[in-house]
Amino acid sequence: MAKEDLGLEITELRLGLPDTEHVSVANKNGEKKNKRVFSEIDGVGDENSSSGGGDRKMESKNQVVGWPPVCSYRKKNSVNEASKMYVKVSMDGAPFLRKMDLGLHKGYSDLAFALEKLFGCYGMVEALKNAENSEHVPIYEDKDGDWMLVGDVPWEMFMESCKRLRIMKRADAKGFGLQPKGSLKGFIESVGK
Amino acid sequence: MNYFPDEVIEHIFDYVVSHRDRNALSLVCKSWYRIERCTRQRVFIGNCYSVTPERLFQRFPGLKSLTLKGKPHFADFSLVPYGWGGYVYPWIEALAKSRVGLEELRLKRMVVTDESLELLSRSFTHFKSLVLVSCEGFSTDGLAAIAANCRYLRELDLQENEVEDHKGQWLSCFPDSCTSLVSLNFACLKGEVSLGALERLVARSPNLKSLKLNRSVPLDALQRIMMRAPQLADLGIGSFVQDPESEAYIKLKSTILKCKSITSLSGLLEVAPHCLATIYPICPNLTSLNLSYAAGIQGSDLIKLIRHCVKLQRLWIMDCIGDKGLGVVAKTCTDLQELRVFPSVPFGNPVAVTEKGLVAISMGCPKLHSLLYFCHQMTNAALITVAKNCPNFIRFRLCILDATKPDPDTMQPLDEGFGAIVQSCRRLRRLSLSGQLTDQVFLYIGMYAEKLEMLSIAFAGDSDKGMLYVLNGCKKLRKLEIRDCPFGDMALLTDVGKYETMRSLWMSSCEVTVGACKLLAKKMPRLNVEIFNENEQEDCSLEDGQRVEKMYLYRTVAGKRRDAPEYVWTL
């Protein structure tokens, strides 16, 4: 799976400052000026981050390799069971479904990257931004049994109400005006899937 | 002493047990060296690459217990790439050939394969004890071999290992004739075990004192096991979830009342808060409580539990306990000696601990000597207070989640606070620093930390002077690990002889260059200087001026190791 197209670099763990090359320079005092300050690696001081805004800050924080110094066994095994939110994820055309833990994700773009990785499909991130032009459309079934377009409500609200996810082919929704805010319940029933 | 016959001296040496004392004995004179080496039974090797197995058993033919450590400490935090080394197989193979009567093997951060475990199980008839900590590379098949073949097994203790589950029934491989178990810990295993086999094993092990179960063992099985083993002193609970109306739950309540000898409790890997009340009757007897993996317990329930634990000496918990909770600990656990507060995952839990919790602990627990504390912030004033209240620290490890955060009240670096700690705690042997720190803190450490043996530094210091203060001042330093600090060639090369007095030095993301490492390696042939070159695309020759991303050096009499992977360059 070609990494370049998916922009996964943002989530890549790095030892250096994001988007900068590391150059070793000593100033007049012999002090090294390029000491990597933790907060810079953290992304907090990174004013130059382009797209993605708030979510990106959240994603690069806590991604300094090996910090805080908690051993990997402990990291994997200290997660609270109750905070796990596994939902089924289906994708049109895929022979089997997958399960994913919504609790592991910090926001919609994080979720989109994870969906792309799960099914090896492109364009999830684009789909969230611009429903009209993408090949796939992510929808979810909420607590009322309605099928909703992913991305309308705040993330926390989505996490609480999402019972399952489906990645639908845009082509199947042809003729259906995908206004950003709307319920697809009628559509699903009519297709009779 | 030299007028006594050897047998008398041997008898006296029997009372000298610690590794350090034994090492000291062997240096007194030739005859003591000879007597000591023939009577030595327990050997500790802190770096498996510092000596060859052959040399080990040539010197100590009576070897019964061996402790080995492999990867550098920072491997725990994903800083050492996969495949670095630390393989135990060559050791087991060599010891098997040598006909040493090995009875105990303790490994930390090593790669252990199923083949090694099988060879181990078949090579030493009196093998009694296997302890694996933070190891990897084996599966439940290897455990099955140990269970099946070690007829006199007393201890199988698996702590925080990555074990592949092959769904075999390894626990059922303990033969019916195995009745010698004293300690069994399989809490880190992910898979299911045969509950029937487990219960039968416990029933036929009258000496079983320590039992730590994994997540797959449900509450009703726990109850049956506890019925069979009222003599248990150390219990690790797997799953603790049950309907309070159920028969199993009611039985458990009465069974627990019979277990008067439990003094150490851990696990609760899966827990329903309403079940915790059943544990309260055991709490007043507990001296050790480890709830650092009990992610299902909220702060308030944790506090309720701890109120009953008046005799606690060791406490490992998660930061959901909060500062207020630590206040309760301080009032309740006045005998506390060791405290570890771990961060909840995902990190950055807003309800965490700060300097206030630590100060409260220091006021209520004057016997505290070991601390590992992950917190959101720390102040100089707090550290100064803690230093005054607890002068007995042996281990002081502070981890501020934002690694370069200054004192939030004064916006100053934490130099003065840590300075107070090292000045007050004259017995300090291990120190981990964090927060905003300048060269000044290292000046203090060099001046006052006379007994310091291990120092961990991250994102600290201004210049080479910082590292030099430490290397010059800390005479007892054995392990130094540094990441992301502006220490470079001058600091590395000023006192090259120092490294032969130490076990190892780790430096990553610092300012050290290839040229300096090469020079160091050339001057000090009894050091292995390894640099990790993880860049696959880069051209293979290393330019002298190039910065080294990761360097690990250690003293050794074994020479350059032959099992290093492609990316490790031993200079």
PDB file of C-alpha atoms in Angstrom, chain A residues 15 22-25 30-32 34-42 44 61-62 64-84 103 106, chain B residues 76-79 160-162 187-188 215 270 292-293 295-296 298 316 318 342-343 345 347 374 399-404 434 458-459 461-463 483-484 486 509 511 547 549-550:
ATOM      1  CA  LEU A  15      12.465  11.295  16.790  1.00  0.00           C
ATOM      2  CA  HIS A  22      18.060  17.633  11.402  1.00  0.00           C
ATOM      3  CA  VAL A  23      21.230  19.653  10.966  1.00  0.00           C
ATOM      4  CA  SER A  24      24.051  19.669  13.431  1.00  0.00           C
ATOM      5  CA  VAL A  25      25.223  23.175  14.117  1.00  0.00           C
ATOM      6  CA  GLY A  30      30.098  25.753  21.489  1.00  0.00           C
ATOM      7  CA  GLU A  31      26.569  25.148  22.616  1.00  0.00           C
ATOM      8  CA  LYS A  32      24.546  23.089  20.259  1.00  0.00           C
ATOM      9  CA  ASN A  34      19.683  22.246  17.684  1.00  0.00           C
ATOM     10  CA  LYS A  35      18.885  20.635  20.984  1.00  0.00           C
ATOM     11  CA  ARG A  36      15.514  19.194  20.342  1.00  0.00           C
ATOM     12  CA  VAL A  37      13.232  20.725  22.872  1.00  0.00           C
ATOM     13  CA  PHE A  38      10.558  18.342  23.995  1.00  0.00           C
ATOM     14  CA  SER A  39       7.718  20.778  23.421  1.00  0.00           C
ATOM     15  CA  GLU A  40       8.777  21.232  19.814  1.00  0.00           C
ATOM     16  CA  ILE A  41       8.733  17.546  19.119  1.00  0.00           C
ATOM     17  CA  ASP A  42       5.454  17.489  20.948  1.00  0.00           C
ATOM     18  CA  VAL A  44       2.852  22.311  20.697  1.00  0.00           C
ATOM     19  CA  LYS A  61       1.429  15.043  21.102  1.00  0.00           C
ATOM     20  CA  ASN A  62       2.352  11.885  23.003  1.00  0.00           C
ATOM     21  CA  VAL A  64       7.774  11.193  21.030  1.00  0.00           C
ATOM     22  CA  VAL A  65       9.199   7.702  20.861  1.00  0.00           C
ATOM     23  CA  GLY A  66       9.638   6.189  24.267  1.00  0.00           C
ATOM     24  CA  TRP A  67       8.084   9.007  26.268  1.00  0.00           C
ATOM     25  CA  PRO A  68       6.661   8.757  28.837  1.00  0.00           C
ATOM     26  CA  PRO A  69       8.973   5.884  29.733  1.00  0.00           C
ATOM     27  CA  VAL A  70       6.432   3.162  30.255  1.00  0.00           C
ATOM     28  CA  CYS A  71       7.442  -0.287  29.106  1.00  0.00           C
ATOM     29  CA  SER A  72       5.572  -1.581  26.090  1.00  0.00           C
ATOM     30  CA  TYR A  73       4.067  -4.539  27.955  1.00  0.00           C
ATOM     31  CA  ARG A  74       2.508  -2.152  30.442  1.00  0.00           C
ATOM     32  CA  LYS A  75       1.265   0.178  27.702  1.00  0.00           C
ATOM     33  CA  LYS A  76      -0.548  -2.654  26.009  1.00  0.00           C
ATOM     34  CA  ASN A  77      -2.033  -4.106  29.159  1.00  0.00           C
ATOM     35  CA  SER A  78      -3.136  -1.079  31.140  1.00  0.00           C
ATOM     36  CA  VAL A  79      -6.008  -0.099  28.920  1.00  0.00           C
ATOM     37  CA  ASN A  80      -9.338   0.010  30.662  1.00  0.00           C
ATOM     38  CA  GLU A  81     -11.631  -2.675  29.272  1.00  0.00           C
ATOM     39  CA  ALA A  82     -14.659  -0.509  29.862  1.00  0.00           C
ATOM     40  CA  SER A  83     -13.374   2.209  27.618  1.00  0.00           C
ATOM     41  CA  LYS A  84     -13.107  -0.111  24.653  1.00  0.00           C
ATOM     42  CA  GLY A 103     -12.123   4.460  21.861  1.00  0.00           C
ATOM     43  CA  LYS A 106      -9.084  10.834  18.907  1.00  0.00           C
TER      44      LYS A 106
ATOM     45  CA  ASP B  76      11.700  -1.161  27.319  1.00  0.00           C
ATOM     46  CA  PHE B  77      10.713   2.110  25.667  1.00  0.00           C
ATOM     47  CA  SER B  78      11.101   0.967  22.073  1.00  0.00           C
ATOM     48  CA  LEU B  79      14.456   2.675  21.639  1.00  0.00           C
ATOM     49  CA  GLU B 160       5.647  -8.973  31.845  1.00  0.00           C
ATOM     50  CA  ASN B 161       6.829 -11.207  28.989  1.00  0.00           C
ATOM     51  CA  GLU B 162       5.515 -11.262  25.431  1.00  0.00           C
ATOM     52  CA  ALA B 187      -0.358 -13.514  34.773  1.00  0.00           C
ATOM     53  CA  CYS B 188       1.194 -12.232  31.550  1.00  0.00           C
ATOM     54  CA  ARG B 215      -7.082 -12.899  32.849  1.00  0.00           C
ATOM     55  CA  GLU B 270     -10.469  -7.626  34.885  1.00  0.00           C
ATOM     56  CA  SER B 292      -1.021  -1.199  38.449  1.00  0.00           C
ATOM     57  CA  TYR B 293      -2.743  -3.426  35.905  1.00  0.00           C
ATOM     58  CA  ALA B 295      -7.381  -0.630  34.807  1.00  0.00           C
ATOM     59  CA  GLY B 296     -11.010  -1.274  35.646  1.00  0.00           C
ATOM     60  CA  GLN B 298     -11.748   3.939  39.442  1.00  0.00           C
ATOM     61  CA  TRP B 316       1.933  -0.024  42.988  1.00  0.00           C
ATOM     62  CA  MET B 318      -2.264   3.959  38.692  1.00  0.00           C
ATOM     63  CA  PHE B 342       1.877   4.684  36.884  1.00  0.00           C
ATOM     64  CA  PRO B 343       0.139   6.839  34.261  1.00  0.00           C
ATOM     65  CA  VAL B 345      -3.360   4.874  29.258  1.00  0.00           C
ATOM     66  CA  PHE B 347      -1.473   9.224  28.737  1.00  0.00           C
ATOM     67  CA  PHE B 374       4.574   9.661  36.906  1.00  0.00           C
ATOM     68  CA  CYS B 399       8.722  11.237  35.410  1.00  0.00           C
ATOM     69  CA  ILE B 400       6.899  14.398  34.481  1.00  0.00           C
ATOM     70  CA  LEU B 401       4.700  13.593  31.501  1.00  0.00           C
ATOM     71  CA  ASP B 402       5.698  16.798  29.746  1.00  0.00           C
ATOM     72  CA  ALA B 403       9.397  16.069  29.855  1.00  0.00           C
ATOM     73  CA  THR B 404      10.784  19.603  29.917  1.00  0.00           C
ATOM     74  CA  SER B 434      12.685  14.867  34.223  1.00  0.00           C
ATOM     75  CA  ALA B 458      16.203  12.779  29.167  1.00  0.00           C
ATOM     76  CA  PHE B 459      15.808  16.187  27.505  1.00  0.00           C
ATOM     77  CA  GLY B 461      21.243  19.923  30.342  1.00  0.00           C
ATOM     78  CA  ASP B 462      22.805  22.725  28.314  1.00  0.00           C
ATOM     79  CA  SER B 463      26.312  21.573  27.458  1.00  0.00           C
ATOM     80  CA  ARG B 483      18.523  10.512  25.587  1.00  0.00           C
ATOM     81  CA  ASP B 484      17.947  13.785  23.779  1.00  0.00           C
ATOM     82  CA  PRO B 486      23.158  18.229  24.158  1.00  0.00           C
ATOM     83  CA  SER B 509      19.747  11.598  20.141  1.00  0.00           C
ATOM     84  CA  GLU B 511      25.554  15.237  19.915  1.00  0.00           C
ATOM     85  CA  ARG B 547      26.065  12.427  14.365  1.00  0.00           C
ATOM     86  CA  GLU B 549      21.651   8.507  16.646  1.00  0.00           C
ATOM     87  CA  LYS B 550      22.114   5.663  19.124  1.00  0.00           C
TER      88      LYS B 550
END
